[in-house]
């Protein structure tokens, strides 16, 4: 039975409605929230650096990171995440009820590598991974990253580092560690900035941390204006302020 004229739903894709949603990018800059992925070897200082974010809440999957957070920023708050369902619940509430989390400017997920493991544990439930399960893991990770991208907060995620040798050239590639051949590249596209954290030597010969945002093609990284190259002794409050101040001009 065809609906009567007065029962027809209005077309949500009417061109006048779509045009009405056009916004000037400059006017919209104040709503910019930065999404950052930091990866590196274990012990490189990823958690310490994440804790330098403005007003951070840490979603931790293990308690070991608390010492680094305390050393970096004793005002940071932490929430231990024990399984993938808890992670989904928390992120859903941050997304749909941001007023409940207004105390924070930054949501830190430490680490995204381990959060993927929690998702994998939920899928397998103690069984061996099968081809459909790998597909499910990839799709669930996409959903997680899209949720992170859409949060109305700054987000800083950490990940471990993976090194892979290309047989044809012998060149060693460096990227964030995730299960699935294409997962790392897919995840990186959802972040404003991707940086490799490593130890370097400053002008006085002392060891310091550096964050590579722009490097050789074999190293996965992604700069964001006005930042490029490598940043010595990085501080995420300064980095986020630089990005947002530039966007707000």
PDB file of C-alpha atoms in Angstrom:
ATOM      1  CA  UNK A   1       0.000   0.000   0.000  1.00  0.00           C
ATOM      2  CA  UNK A   2       1.435   3.352  -1.043  1.00  0.00           C
ATOM      3  CA  UNK A   3       1.493   5.993   1.695  1.00  0.00           C
ATOM      4  CA  UNK A   4      -0.740   9.013   1.363  1.00  0.00           C
ATOM      5  CA  UNK A   5       0.924  12.283   0.412  1.00  0.00           C
ATOM      6  CA  UNK A   6       0.742  13.617   3.951  1.00  0.00           C
ATOM      7  CA  UNK A   7       2.444  10.445   5.248  1.00  0.00           C
ATOM      8  CA  UNK A   8       5.502  10.679   3.007  1.00  0.00           C
ATOM      9  CA  UNK A   9       8.777  11.245   4.806  1.00  0.00           C
ATOM     10  CA  UNK A  10      10.728  14.340   3.850  1.00  0.00           C
ATOM     11  CA  UNK A  11      13.786  13.585   1.710  1.00  0.00           C
ATOM     12  CA  UNK A  12      16.867  14.040   3.956  1.00  0.00           C
ATOM     13  CA  UNK A  13      19.017  14.504   0.840  1.00  0.00           C
ATOM     14  CA  UNK A  14      17.199  17.509  -0.565  1.00  0.00           C
ATOM     15  CA  UNK A  15      19.836  19.754  -2.091  1.00  0.00           C
ATOM     16  CA  UNK A  16      18.696  22.834  -0.157  1.00  0.00           C
ATOM     17  CA  UNK A  17      19.165  20.949   3.122  1.00  0.00           C
ATOM     18  CA  UNK A  18      22.613  19.755   2.100  1.00  0.00           C
ATOM     19  CA  UNK A  19      23.672  23.252   1.024  1.00  0.00           C
ATOM     20  CA  UNK A  20      22.470  24.651   4.358  1.00  0.00           C
ATOM     21  CA  UNK A  21      25.151  22.538   6.097  1.00  0.00           C
ATOM     22  CA  UNK A  22      28.031  24.299   4.336  1.00  0.00           C
ATOM     23  CA  UNK A  23      30.393  25.894   6.864  1.00  0.00           C
ATOM     24  CA  UNK A  24      33.401  28.132   6.470  1.00  0.00           C
ATOM     25  CA  UNK A  25      36.473  26.185   7.567  1.00  0.00           C
ATOM     26  CA  UNK A  26      37.847  29.206   9.437  1.00  0.00           C
ATOM     27  CA  UNK A  27      34.639  29.725  11.389  1.00  0.00           C
ATOM     28  CA  UNK A  28      34.630  26.031  12.276  1.00  0.00           C
ATOM     29  CA  UNK A  29      38.271  25.922  13.446  1.00  0.00           C
ATOM     30  CA  UNK A  30      37.410  26.529  17.103  1.00  0.00           C
ATOM     31  CA  UNK A  31      35.806  23.081  17.190  1.00  0.00           C
ATOM     32  CA  UNK A  32      39.012  21.365  16.034  1.00  0.00           C
ATOM     33  CA  UNK A  33      40.069  18.445  18.197  1.00  0.00           C
ATOM     34  CA  UNK A  34      43.446  16.876  17.551  1.00  0.00           C
ATOM     35  CA  UNK A  35      43.821  13.108  17.145  1.00  0.00           C
ATOM     36  CA  UNK A  36      47.388  11.881  17.692  1.00  0.00           C
ATOM     37  CA  UNK A  37      48.990   8.434  17.395  1.00  0.00           C
ATOM     38  CA  UNK A  38      52.389   7.976  19.052  1.00  0.00           C
ATOM     39  CA  UNK A  39      54.283   4.742  18.584  1.00  0.00           C
ATOM     40  CA  UNK A  40      57.696   3.435  19.572  1.00  0.00           C
ATOM     41  CA  UNK A  41      59.627   0.693  21.331  1.00  0.00           C
ATOM     42  CA  UNK A  42      58.687  -0.430  24.804  1.00  0.00           C
ATOM     43  CA  UNK A  43      60.319   1.979  27.255  1.00  0.00           C
ATOM     44  CA  UNK A  44      60.614   4.815  24.729  1.00  0.00           C
ATOM     45  CA  UNK A  45      58.450   7.062  26.920  1.00  0.00           C
ATOM     46  CA  UNK A  46      55.122   6.946  25.069  1.00  0.00           C
ATOM     47  CA  UNK A  47      52.988   6.939  28.230  1.00  0.00           C
ATOM     48  CA  UNK A  48      55.110   9.687  29.814  1.00  0.00           C
ATOM     49  CA  UNK A  49      54.654  11.832  26.695  1.00  0.00           C
ATOM     50  CA  UNK A  50      50.906  11.152  26.490  1.00  0.00           C
ATOM     51  CA  UNK A  51      50.570  12.380  30.076  1.00  0.00           C
ATOM     52  CA  UNK A  52      51.842  15.826  29.013  1.00  0.00           C
ATOM     53  CA  UNK A  53      48.522  16.311  27.171  1.00  0.00           C
ATOM     54  CA  UNK A  54      46.134  18.978  28.504  1.00  0.00           C
ATOM     55  CA  UNK A  55      43.804  17.647  31.242  1.00  0.00           C
ATOM     56  CA  UNK A  56      44.177  13.966  30.338  1.00  0.00           C
ATOM     57  CA  UNK A  57      42.067  10.943  31.197  1.00  0.00           C
ATOM     58  CA  UNK A  58      43.913   7.679  30.581  1.00  0.00           C
ATOM     59  CA  UNK A  59      42.115   4.538  29.465  1.00  0.00           C
ATOM     60  CA  UNK A  60      44.688   1.946  30.529  1.00  0.00           C
ATOM     61  CA  UNK A  61      44.541  -1.759  29.852  1.00  0.00           C
ATOM     62  CA  UNK A  62      47.170  -2.557  32.473  1.00  0.00           C
ATOM     63  CA  UNK A  63      48.298  -0.896  35.682  1.00  0.00           C
ATOM     64  CA  UNK A  64      52.002  -0.819  34.744  1.00  0.00           C
ATOM     65  CA  UNK A  65      51.605   2.550  33.034  1.00  0.00           C
ATOM     66  CA  UNK A  66      50.586   4.310  36.249  1.00  0.00           C
ATOM     67  CA  UNK A  67      54.171   4.967  37.339  1.00  0.00           C
ATOM     68  CA  UNK A  68      55.032   6.782  34.096  1.00  0.00           C
ATOM     69  CA  UNK A  69      51.835   8.821  34.275  1.00  0.00           C
ATOM     70  CA  UNK A  70      52.480   9.798  37.897  1.00  0.00           C
ATOM     71  CA  UNK A  71      56.069  10.816  37.072  1.00  0.00           C
ATOM     72  CA  UNK A  72      54.905  12.939  34.116  1.00  0.00           C
ATOM     73  CA  UNK A  73      51.644  14.449  35.393  1.00  0.00           C
ATOM     74  CA  UNK A  74      50.288  13.733  38.865  1.00  0.00           C
ATOM     75  CA  UNK A  75      47.035  15.545  37.978  1.00  0.00           C
ATOM     76  CA  UNK A  76      46.110  12.985  35.295  1.00  0.00           C
ATOM     77  CA  UNK A  77      43.225  10.572  35.930  1.00  0.00           C
ATOM     78  CA  UNK A  78      43.211   6.899  34.960  1.00  0.00           C
ATOM     79  CA  UNK A  79      40.528   4.332  34.229  1.00  0.00           C
ATOM     80  CA  UNK A  80      41.583   0.695  33.963  1.00  0.00           C
ATOM     81  CA  UNK A  81      39.962  -1.117  31.035  1.00  0.00           C
ATOM     82  CA  UNK A  82      39.844  -4.878  31.541  1.00  0.00           C
ATOM     83  CA  UNK A  83      38.084  -6.013  28.369  1.00  0.00           C
ATOM     84  CA  UNK A  84      36.806  -4.850  24.983  1.00  0.00           C
ATOM     85  CA  UNK A  85      33.211  -4.487  26.175  1.00  0.00           C
ATOM     86  CA  UNK A  86      34.256  -2.040  28.893  1.00  0.00           C
ATOM     87  CA  UNK A  87      36.243  -0.037  26.329  1.00  0.00           C
ATOM     88  CA  UNK A  88      33.232   0.139  24.001  1.00  0.00           C
ATOM     89  CA  UNK A  89      30.926   1.242  26.831  1.00  0.00           C
ATOM     90  CA  UNK A  90      33.250   4.012  27.998  1.00  0.00           C
ATOM     91  CA  UNK A  91      33.922   5.374  24.503  1.00  0.00           C
ATOM     92  CA  UNK A  92      30.211   5.271  23.684  1.00  0.00           C
ATOM     93  CA  UNK A  93      29.421   7.381  26.757  1.00  0.00           C
ATOM     94  CA  UNK A  94      32.240   9.838  26.057  1.00  0.00           C
ATOM     95  CA  UNK A  95      30.828  10.194  22.536  1.00  0.00           C
ATOM     96  CA  UNK A  96      27.127  10.486  23.383  1.00  0.00           C
ATOM     97  CA  UNK A  97      27.355  12.222  26.774  1.00  0.00           C
ATOM     98  CA  UNK A  98      30.448  14.455  26.537  1.00  0.00           C
ATOM     99  CA  UNK A  99      29.102  16.657  29.357  1.00  0.00           C
ATOM    100  CA  UNK A 100      29.800  13.771  31.770  1.00  0.00           C
ATOM    101  CA  UNK A 101      33.483  13.997  30.844  1.00  0.00           C
ATOM    102  CA  UNK A 102      33.875  17.779  30.609  1.00  0.00           C
ATOM    103  CA  UNK A 103      36.597  17.718  33.260  1.00  0.00           C
ATOM    104  CA  UNK A 104      38.973  16.456  30.568  1.00  0.00           C
ATOM    105  CA  UNK A 105      40.430  17.987  27.426  1.00  0.00           C
ATOM    106  CA  UNK A 106      42.235  14.855  26.249  1.00  0.00           C
ATOM    107  CA  UNK A 107      41.370  11.151  26.180  1.00  0.00           C
ATOM    108  CA  UNK A 108      44.527   9.003  26.188  1.00  0.00           C
ATOM    109  CA  UNK A 109      44.282   5.365  25.100  1.00  0.00           C
ATOM    110  CA  UNK A 110      47.314   3.418  26.280  1.00  0.00           C
ATOM    111  CA  UNK A 111      47.871   1.341  24.332  1.00  0.00           C
ATOM    112  CA  UNK A 112      45.974   0.845  21.096  1.00  0.00           C
ATOM    113  CA  UNK A 113      48.073  -2.247  20.375  1.00  0.00           C
ATOM    114  CA  UNK A 114      46.812  -3.865  23.576  1.00  0.00           C
ATOM    115  CA  UNK A 115      43.239  -2.673  23.016  1.00  0.00           C
ATOM    116  CA  UNK A 116      43.303  -4.607  19.737  1.00  0.00           C
ATOM    117  CA  UNK A 117      44.360  -7.672  21.728  1.00  0.00           C
ATOM    118  CA  UNK A 118      41.329  -7.228  24.001  1.00  0.00           C
ATOM    119  CA  UNK A 119      39.074  -7.085  20.939  1.00  0.00           C
ATOM    120  CA  UNK A 120      40.749 -10.215  19.575  1.00  0.00           C
ATOM    121  CA  UNK A 121      40.202 -12.021  22.897  1.00  0.00           C
ATOM    122  CA  UNK A 122      36.520 -11.134  22.761  1.00  0.00           C
ATOM    123  CA  UNK A 123      36.214 -12.507  19.226  1.00  0.00           C
ATOM    124  CA  UNK A 124      38.116 -15.745  19.769  1.00  0.00           C
ATOM    125  CA  UNK A 125      36.853 -16.546  23.283  1.00  0.00           C
ATOM    126  CA  UNK A 126      39.742 -18.981  23.646  1.00  0.00           C
ATOM    127  CA  UNK A 127      39.459 -20.448  20.126  1.00  0.00           C
ATOM    128  CA  UNK A 128      42.000 -20.389  17.302  1.00  0.00           C
ATOM    129  CA  UNK A 129      41.692 -17.462  14.894  1.00  0.00           C
ATOM    130  CA  UNK A 130      39.865 -18.307  11.668  1.00  0.00           C
ATOM    131  CA  UNK A 131      39.574 -16.326   8.442  1.00  0.00           C
ATOM    132  CA  UNK A 132      36.131 -14.907   9.379  1.00  0.00           C
ATOM    133  CA  UNK A 133      37.540 -13.925  12.769  1.00  0.00           C
ATOM    134  CA  UNK A 134      40.348 -11.974  11.104  1.00  0.00           C
ATOM    135  CA  UNK A 135      37.732 -10.119   9.084  1.00  0.00           C
ATOM    136  CA  UNK A 136      35.749  -9.430  12.253  1.00  0.00           C
ATOM    137  CA  UNK A 137      38.869  -8.139  14.012  1.00  0.00           C
ATOM    138  CA  UNK A 138      39.631  -5.746  11.136  1.00  0.00           C
ATOM    139  CA  UNK A 139      36.047  -4.431  11.091  1.00  0.00           C
ATOM    140  CA  UNK A 140      35.895  -3.992  14.880  1.00  0.00           C
ATOM    141  CA  UNK A 141      39.162  -2.038  14.793  1.00  0.00           C
ATOM    142  CA  UNK A 142      37.747   0.245  12.094  1.00  0.00           C
ATOM    143  CA  UNK A 143      34.685   0.857  14.262  1.00  0.00           C
ATOM    144  CA  UNK A 144      36.896   1.641  17.254  1.00  0.00           C
ATOM    145  CA  UNK A 145      39.054   4.108  15.321  1.00  0.00           C
ATOM    146  CA  UNK A 146      36.021   5.824  13.796  1.00  0.00           C
ATOM    147  CA  UNK A 147      34.584   6.229  17.286  1.00  0.00           C
ATOM    148  CA  UNK A 148      37.888   7.739  18.456  1.00  0.00           C
ATOM    149  CA  UNK A 149      37.979  10.081  15.455  1.00  0.00           C
ATOM    150  CA  UNK A 150      34.490  11.384  16.186  1.00  0.00           C
ATOM    151  CA  UNK A 151      35.047  12.183  19.876  1.00  0.00           C
ATOM    152  CA  UNK A 152      34.690  15.864  20.738  1.00  0.00           C
ATOM    153  CA  UNK A 153      37.943  15.745  22.686  1.00  0.00           C
ATOM    154  CA  UNK A 154      41.609  15.676  21.849  1.00  0.00           C
ATOM    155  CA  UNK A 155      42.684  12.039  21.671  1.00  0.00           C
ATOM    156  CA  UNK A 156      46.186  10.616  22.120  1.00  0.00           C
ATOM    157  CA  UNK A 157      46.732   6.926  21.410  1.00  0.00           C
ATOM    158  CA  UNK A 158      49.946   5.003  21.943  1.00  0.00           C
ATOM    159  CA  UNK A 159      51.099   1.862  20.126  1.00  0.00           C
ATOM    160  CA  UNK A 160      54.100  -0.400  20.070  1.00  0.00           C
ATOM    161  CA  UNK A 161      56.541  -0.429  17.171  1.00  0.00           C
ATOM    162  CA  UNK A 162      56.948  -3.070  14.461  1.00  0.00           C
ATOM    163  CA  UNK A 163      59.957  -3.499  12.159  1.00  0.00           C
ATOM    164  CA  UNK A 164      59.590  -5.446   8.929  1.00  0.00           C
ATOM    165  CA  UNK A 165      62.280  -6.289   6.388  1.00  0.00           C
ATOM    166  CA  UNK A 166      61.361  -5.994   2.705  1.00  0.00           C
ATOM    167  CA  UNK A 167      62.902  -9.049   1.047  1.00  0.00           C
ATOM    168  CA  UNK A 168      63.313  -7.533  -2.425  1.00  0.00           C
ATOM    169  CA  UNK A 169      65.294  -4.480  -1.281  1.00  0.00           C
ATOM    170  CA  UNK A 170      66.488  -5.405   2.197  1.00  0.00           C
ATOM    171  CA  UNK A 171      64.956  -2.154   3.435  1.00  0.00           C
ATOM    172  CA  UNK A 172      63.577  -2.136   6.961  1.00  0.00           C
ATOM    173  CA  UNK A 173      60.134  -0.567   7.389  1.00  0.00           C
ATOM    174  CA  UNK A 174      58.978   0.891  10.704  1.00  0.00           C
ATOM    175  CA  UNK A 175      55.303   1.277  11.621  1.00  0.00           C
ATOM    176  CA  UNK A 176      52.849   0.918  14.529  1.00  0.00           C
ATOM    177  CA  UNK A 177      52.316  -2.657  15.682  1.00  0.00           C
ATOM    178  CA  UNK A 178      48.877  -4.062  14.874  1.00  0.00           C
ATOM    179  CA  UNK A 179      47.698  -7.481  13.791  1.00  0.00           C
ATOM    180  CA  UNK A 180      46.580  -7.586  10.161  1.00  0.00           C
ATOM    181  CA  UNK A 181      48.683  -6.636   7.130  1.00  0.00           C
ATOM    182  CA  UNK A 182      46.826  -3.435   6.272  1.00  0.00           C
ATOM    183  CA  UNK A 183      45.569  -2.492   9.726  1.00  0.00           C
ATOM    184  CA  UNK A 184      48.371  -0.067  10.613  1.00  0.00           C
ATOM    185  CA  UNK A 185      48.015   1.944   7.399  1.00  0.00           C
ATOM    186  CA  UNK A 186      44.217   2.024   7.714  1.00  0.00           C
ATOM    187  CA  UNK A 187      44.378   3.206  11.319  1.00  0.00           C
ATOM    188  CA  UNK A 188      46.909   5.965  10.568  1.00  0.00           C
ATOM    189  CA  UNK A 189      44.582   7.714   8.120  1.00  0.00           C
ATOM    190  CA  UNK A 190      42.108   8.494  10.923  1.00  0.00           C
ATOM    191  CA  UNK A 191      44.661  10.504  12.941  1.00  0.00           C
ATOM    192  CA  UNK A 192      45.651  14.150  12.494  1.00  0.00           C
ATOM    193  CA  UNK A 193      49.231  13.312  13.376  1.00  0.00           C
ATOM    194  CA  UNK A 194      51.310  10.125  13.611  1.00  0.00           C
ATOM    195  CA  UNK A 195      54.708  10.264  15.290  1.00  0.00           C
ATOM    196  CA  UNK A 196      57.549   7.845  16.022  1.00  0.00           C
ATOM    197  CA  UNK A 197      59.009   8.392  19.499  1.00  0.00           C
ATOM    198  CA  UNK A 198      62.676   7.494  19.883  1.00  0.00           C
ATOM    199  CA  UNK A 199      65.720   8.376  21.956  1.00  0.00           C
ATOM    200  CA  UNK A 200      68.204  10.860  20.509  1.00  0.00           C
ATOM    201  CA  UNK A 201      71.124  13.020  21.664  1.00  0.00           C
ATOM    202  CA  UNK A 202      70.785  16.767  22.212  1.00  0.00           C
ATOM    203  CA  UNK A 203      73.399  19.458  21.500  1.00  0.00           C
ATOM    204  CA  UNK A 204      75.078  18.768  24.863  1.00  0.00           C
ATOM    205  CA  UNK A 205      75.395  15.047  24.237  1.00  0.00           C
ATOM    206  CA  UNK A 206      72.629  14.150  26.670  1.00  0.00           C
ATOM    207  CA  UNK A 207      70.000  11.555  25.790  1.00  0.00           C
ATOM    208  CA  UNK A 208      66.547  12.973  25.128  1.00  0.00           C
ATOM    209  CA  UNK A 209      63.290  11.919  23.513  1.00  0.00           C
ATOM    210  CA  UNK A 210      62.436  12.960  19.963  1.00  0.00           C
ATOM    211  CA  UNK A 211      59.180  12.673  18.057  1.00  0.00           C
ATOM    212  CA  UNK A 212      59.521  12.096  14.304  1.00  0.00           C
ATOM    213  CA  UNK A 213      56.596  13.524  12.320  1.00  0.00           C
ATOM    214  CA  UNK A 214      58.222  13.669   8.906  1.00  0.00           C
ATOM    215  CA  UNK A 215      60.895  11.224   7.825  1.00  0.00           C
ATOM    216  CA  UNK A 216      61.963   8.677   5.211  1.00  0.00           C
ATOM    217  CA  UNK A 217      59.245   6.768   3.376  1.00  0.00           C
ATOM    218  CA  UNK A 218      60.166   3.558   5.184  1.00  0.00           C
ATOM    219  CA  UNK A 219      59.038   5.110   8.505  1.00  0.00           C
ATOM    220  CA  UNK A 220      55.313   5.616   8.980  1.00  0.00           C
ATOM    221  CA  UNK A 221      54.674   9.142  10.202  1.00  0.00           C
ATOM    222  CA  UNK A 222      52.285  11.973   9.440  1.00  0.00           C
ATOM    223  CA  UNK A 223      52.958  15.664  10.109  1.00  0.00           C
ATOM    224  CA  UNK A 224      50.277  18.254  10.757  1.00  0.00           C
ATOM    225  CA  UNK A 225      50.609  21.964  10.048  1.00  0.00           C
ATOM    226  CA  UNK A 226      52.549  23.831  11.366  1.00  0.00           C
ATOM    227  CA  UNK A 227      54.668  20.947  12.717  1.00  0.00           C
ATOM    228  CA  UNK A 228      57.137  18.921  10.652  1.00  0.00           C
ATOM    229  CA  UNK A 229      60.431  17.078  10.924  1.00  0.00           C
ATOM    230  CA  UNK A 230      61.407  15.870  14.400  1.00  0.00           C
ATOM    231  CA  UNK A 231      60.594  17.545  17.717  1.00  0.00           C
ATOM    232  CA  UNK A 232      63.165  17.246  20.500  1.00  0.00           C
ATOM    233  CA  UNK A 233      61.858  16.997  24.065  1.00  0.00           C
ATOM    234  CA  UNK A 234      58.225  17.007  22.899  1.00  0.00           C
ATOM    235  CA  UNK A 235      55.385  18.210  25.114  1.00  0.00           C
ATOM    236  CA  UNK A 236      51.864  17.425  23.914  1.00  0.00           C
ATOM    237  CA  UNK A 237      50.207  20.425  25.543  1.00  0.00           C
ATOM    238  CA  UNK A 238      52.528  22.673  23.515  1.00  0.00           C
ATOM    239  CA  UNK A 239      52.050  20.582  20.373  1.00  0.00           C
ATOM    240  CA  UNK A 240      48.247  20.594  20.606  1.00  0.00           C
ATOM    241  CA  UNK A 241      48.218  24.320  21.377  1.00  0.00           C
ATOM    242  CA  UNK A 242      50.349  25.039  18.301  1.00  0.00           C
ATOM    243  CA  UNK A 243      48.012  23.044  16.059  1.00  0.00           C
ATOM    244  CA  UNK A 244      44.828  24.560  17.464  1.00  0.00           C
ATOM    245  CA  UNK A 245      46.196  28.116  17.586  1.00  0.00           C
ATOM    246  CA  UNK A 246      47.199  27.888  13.915  1.00  0.00           C
ATOM    247  CA  UNK A 247      43.781  26.526  12.959  1.00  0.00           C
ATOM    248  CA  UNK A 248      42.007  29.268  14.913  1.00  0.00           C
ATOM    249  CA  UNK A 249      43.776  32.152  13.188  1.00  0.00           C
TER     250      UNK A 249
END
